mmCIF file of C-alpha atoms in Angstrom:
data_model
loop_
_atom_site.group_PDB
_atom_site.id
_atom_site.type_symbol
_atom_site.label_atom_id
_atom_site.label_comp_id
_atom_site.label_asym_id
_atom_site.label_seq_id
_atom_site.Cartn_x
_atom_site.Cartn_y
_atom_site.Cartn_z
ATOM 1 C CA UNK A 773 -58.613 65.367 126.221
ATOM 2 C CA UNK A 774 -57.071 65.789 123.083
ATOM 3 C CA UNK A 775 -59.949 66.468 120.367
ATOM 4 C CA UNK A 776 -58.177 64.105 118.023
ATOM 5 C CA UNK A 777 -59.051 61.033 120.244
ATOM 6 C CA UNK A 778 -62.643 61.358 120.469
ATOM 7 C CA UNK A 779 -65.350 62.497 117.728
ATOM 8 C CA UNK A 780 -67.997 62.782 120.014
ATOM 9 C CA UNK A 781 -65.951 66.516 120.921
ATOM 10 C CA UNK A 782 -65.980 67.365 117.163
ATOM 11 C CA UNK A 783 -67.553 70.597 116.904
ATOM 12 C CA UNK A 784 -68.382 72.749 113.702
ATOM 13 C CA UNK A 785 -68.854 76.502 113.730
ATOM 14 C CA UNK A 786 -70.791 78.445 110.895
ATOM 15 C CA UNK A 787 -71.187 81.893 109.899
ATOM 16 C CA UNK A 788 -72.804 83.938 107.336
ATOM 17 C CA UNK A 789 -71.519 87.650 106.538
ATOM 18 C CA UNK A 790 -72.993 89.549 103.891
ATOM 19 C CA UNK A 791 -72.259 93.538 102.689
ATOM 20 C CA UNK A 792 -75.228 95.270 101.854
ATOM 21 C CA UNK A 793 -73.642 97.916 99.644
ATOM 22 C CA UNK A 794 -71.676 95.463 97.767
ATOM 23 C CA UNK A 795 -74.691 93.064 96.641
ATOM 24 C CA UNK A 796 -76.628 96.431 96.002
ATOM 25 C CA UNK A 797 -73.661 97.906 93.998
ATOM 26 C CA UNK A 798 -73.209 94.669 92.385
ATOM 27 C CA UNK A 799 -77.116 93.958 91.364
ATOM 28 C CA UNK A 800 -77.446 97.381 90.054
ATOM 29 C CA UNK A 801 -74.385 97.200 87.821
ATOM 30 C CA UNK A 802 -75.337 94.025 86.204
ATOM 31 C CA UNK A 803 -79.014 95.221 85.838
ATOM 32 C CA UNK A 804 -77.680 98.309 84.050
ATOM 33 C CA UNK A 805 -75.051 96.888 81.884
ATOM 34 C CA UNK A 806 -77.625 94.167 80.639
ATOM 35 C CA UNK A 807 -80.426 96.915 80.209
ATOM 36 C CA UNK A 808 -77.087 99.094 78.284
ATOM 37 C CA UNK A 809 -76.219 95.775 76.232
ATOM 38 C CA UNK A 810 -79.881 95.443 74.646
ATOM 39 C CA UNK A 811 -80.169 98.820 74.058
ATOM 40 C CA UNK A 812 -76.733 99.787 72.264
ATOM 41 C CA UNK A 813 -75.433 96.888 70.233
ATOM 42 C CA UNK A 814 -72.257 98.937 69.486
ATOM 43 C CA UNK A 815 -70.955 98.359 72.617
ATOM 44 C CA UNK A 816 -72.949 95.524 73.601
ATOM 45 C CA UNK A 817 -69.312 93.523 74.171
ATOM 46 C CA UNK A 818 -68.114 96.078 76.483
ATOM 47 C CA UNK A 819 -71.028 96.091 78.610
ATOM 48 C CA UNK A 820 -71.110 92.223 78.945
ATOM 49 C CA UNK A 821 -67.348 91.942 79.809
ATOM 50 C CA UNK A 822 -68.212 94.580 82.162
ATOM 51 C CA UNK A 823 -70.613 92.308 83.573
ATOM 52 C CA UNK A 824 -67.588 90.311 85.286
ATOM 53 C CA UNK A 825 -67.117 93.420 87.709
ATOM 54 C CA UNK A 826 -70.794 93.167 88.930
ATOM 55 C CA UNK A 827 -70.291 89.479 88.821
ATOM 56 C CA UNK A 828 -67.292 89.879 91.484
ATOM 57 C CA UNK A 829 -69.525 92.142 93.333
ATOM 58 C CA UNK A 830 -72.244 89.792 93.809
ATOM 59 C CA UNK A 831 -70.147 86.445 94.184
ATOM 60 C CA UNK A 832 -68.099 88.445 97.341
ATOM 61 C CA UNK A 833 -70.599 90.448 98.762
ATOM 62 C CA UNK A 834 -71.819 87.421 100.761
ATOM 63 C CA UNK A 835 -70.093 84.662 102.378
ATOM 64 C CA UNK A 836 -70.426 81.708 104.602
ATOM 65 C CA UNK A 837 -67.686 80.693 106.522
ATOM 66 C CA UNK A 838 -67.215 76.955 108.565
ATOM 67 C CA UNK A 839 -64.551 75.924 110.769
ATOM 68 C CA UNK A 840 -64.769 71.789 111.072
ATOM 69 C CA UNK A 841 -61.826 69.222 111.753
ATOM 70 C CA UNK A 842 -61.105 69.088 108.123
ATOM 71 C CA UNK A 843 -59.979 72.949 107.870
ATOM 72 C CA UNK A 844 -61.526 76.413 107.461
ATOM 73 C CA UNK A 845 -63.841 76.959 104.468
ATOM 74 C CA UNK A 846 -65.340 80.025 103.125
ATOM 75 C CA UNK A 847 -67.749 80.289 100.232
ATOM 76 C CA UNK A 848 -69.503 82.620 97.978
ATOM 77 C CA UNK A 849 -73.250 82.663 99.802
ATOM 78 C CA UNK A 850 -74.962 82.982 95.850
ATOM 79 C CA UNK A 851 -72.378 80.669 94.289
ATOM 80 C CA UNK A 852 -71.244 78.230 96.905
ATOM 81 C CA UNK A 853 -69.020 76.206 94.627
ATOM 82 C CA UNK A 854 -66.481 79.262 94.628
ATOM 83 C CA UNK A 855 -64.570 78.620 98.155
ATOM 84 C CA UNK A 856 -61.399 78.640 99.541
ATOM 85 C CA UNK A 857 -60.637 75.684 101.861
ATOM 86 C CA UNK A 858 -57.702 75.368 103.830
ATOM 87 C CA UNK A 859 -56.961 72.165 105.620
ATOM 88 C CA UNK A 860 -55.962 72.151 109.139
ATOM 89 C CA UNK A 861 -52.448 70.791 108.544
ATOM 90 C CA UNK A 862 -51.581 73.835 106.673
ATOM 91 C CA UNK A 863 -52.710 76.382 109.336
ATOM 92 C CA UNK A 864 -49.812 77.008 111.857
ATOM 93 C CA UNK A 865 -52.482 79.062 114.283
ATOM 94 C CA UNK A 866 -55.510 81.304 114.407
ATOM 95 C CA UNK A 867 -56.350 84.738 115.977
ATOM 96 C CA UNK A 868 -59.213 87.140 116.102
ATOM 97 C CA UNK A 869 -58.815 90.351 115.962
ATOM 98 C CA UNK A 870 -60.718 93.989 114.913
ATOM 99 C CA UNK A 871 -59.618 94.558 111.340
ATOM 100 C CA UNK A 872 -60.198 97.563 109.214
ATOM 101 C CA UNK A 873 -60.306 96.589 105.469
ATOM 102 C CA UNK A 874 -57.815 98.813 104.127
ATOM 103 C CA UNK A 875 -55.315 97.027 106.362
ATOM 104 C CA UNK A 876 -55.816 93.592 104.168
ATOM 105 C CA UNK A 877 -55.942 95.516 100.725
ATOM 106 C CA UNK A 878 -59.648 97.002 100.648
ATOM 107 C CA UNK A 879 -62.966 94.743 100.661
ATOM 108 C CA UNK A 880 -64.234 91.785 98.901
ATOM 109 C CA UNK A 881 -61.331 88.850 98.100
ATOM 110 C CA UNK A 882 -57.990 90.665 98.115
ATOM 111 C CA UNK A 883 -54.334 89.570 97.847
ATOM 112 C CA UNK A 884 -51.381 91.277 98.631
ATOM 113 C CA UNK A 885 -48.048 90.364 99.119
ATOM 114 C CA UNK A 886 -48.399 87.431 102.358
ATOM 115 C CA UNK A 887 -51.835 88.224 102.834
ATOM 116 C CA UNK A 888 -55.266 86.869 101.236
ATOM 117 C CA UNK A 889 -58.299 88.004 102.842
ATOM 118 C CA UNK A 890 -62.099 88.029 102.466
ATOM 119 C CA UNK A 891 -63.453 91.412 103.916
ATOM 120 C CA UNK A 892 -66.609 92.601 103.737
ATOM 121 C CA UNK A 893 -66.467 95.119 106.586
ATOM 122 C CA UNK A 894 -64.859 96.593 109.594
ATOM 123 C CA UNK A 895 -65.066 94.208 112.670
ATOM 124 C CA UNK A 896 -64.187 90.861 113.877
ATOM 125 C CA UNK A 897 -61.780 89.288 111.324
ATOM 126 C CA UNK A 898 -60.480 85.406 111.619
ATOM 127 C CA UNK A 899 -56.577 85.538 111.373
ATOM 128 C CA UNK A 900 -54.986 82.079 109.753
ATOM 129 C CA UNK A 901 -51.000 82.052 110.209
ATOM 130 C CA UNK A 902 -50.645 79.513 107.415
ATOM 131 C CA UNK A 903 -47.274 77.008 107.133
ATOM 132 C CA UNK A 904 -45.963 78.597 104.206
ATOM 133 C CA UNK A 905 -45.287 81.567 106.248
ATOM 134 C CA UNK A 906 -48.919 83.822 104.839
ATOM 135 C CA UNK A 907 -51.970 84.931 106.379
ATOM 136 C CA UNK A 908 -55.622 84.246 105.120
ATOM 137 C CA UNK A 909 -57.831 86.745 106.939
ATOM 138 C CA UNK A 910 -61.727 86.718 106.722
ATOM 139 C CA UNK A 911 -63.997 89.467 108.591
ATOM 140 C CA UNK A 912 -66.754 87.516 110.307
ATOM 141 C CA UNK A 913 -68.474 87.726 113.514
ATOM 142 C CA UNK A 914 -67.425 85.927 116.525
ATOM 143 C CA UNK A 915 -63.992 85.337 115.180
ATOM 144 C CA UNK A 916 -62.868 84.832 118.506
ATOM 145 C CA UNK A 917 -64.399 81.323 118.607
ATOM 146 C CA UNK A 918 -63.361 80.332 115.179
ATOM 147 C CA UNK A 919 -59.828 80.845 115.975
ATOM 148 C CA UNK A 920 -60.388 78.871 119.360
ATOM 149 C CA UNK A 921 -61.669 75.961 117.443
ATOM 150 C CA UNK A 922 -59.107 75.970 114.810
ATOM 151 C CA UNK A 923 -56.745 76.139 117.554
ATOM 152 C CA UNK A 924 -58.253 73.262 119.447
ATOM 153 C CA UNK A 925 -58.444 71.436 115.687
ATOM 154 C CA UNK A 926 -54.504 72.129 114.798
ATOM 155 C CA UNK A 927 -52.474 68.689 114.358
ATOM 156 C CA UNK A 928 -50.235 67.856 117.039
ATOM 157 C CA UNK A 929 -46.763 69.168 116.502
ATOM 158 C CA UNK A 930 -43.823 66.513 116.563
ATOM 159 C CA UNK A 931 -40.576 67.209 117.184
ATOM 160 C CA UNK A 932 -39.241 70.837 115.810
ATOM 161 C CA UNK A 933 -42.200 71.586 113.640
#
């Protein structure tokens, strides 16, 4: 049975992942910079500007990944409106494999030629092959189930696609 024909077979997969060290660094850095900004007026603007670095750790340090018939969504657990949505019609295929952060550019939200990634640790990762020839990778537990569900929901291919 084709999952596109019967709404009763529609499943949704959700997982959350966090990096304790990224959240701790973000929180300590934010607190330190705020205290420094209050204490030292001459460097207040620099301290407040550096809060962006702390925010980057906090925003990417905990994520929620969802696979549904509409696509794959990776959202910040702390700031849920910051999200990456990838519609099923943009995905060519999905696989899961063990991945090291340095293989995809490091920790956090990463980009390098041909690859965008959200990497919080080494381990299971969902690899999406996008139709435009690039990849999107997210390190998440149970990536194999996510990849199977993505492949199940991919639109049927028509002549030469």
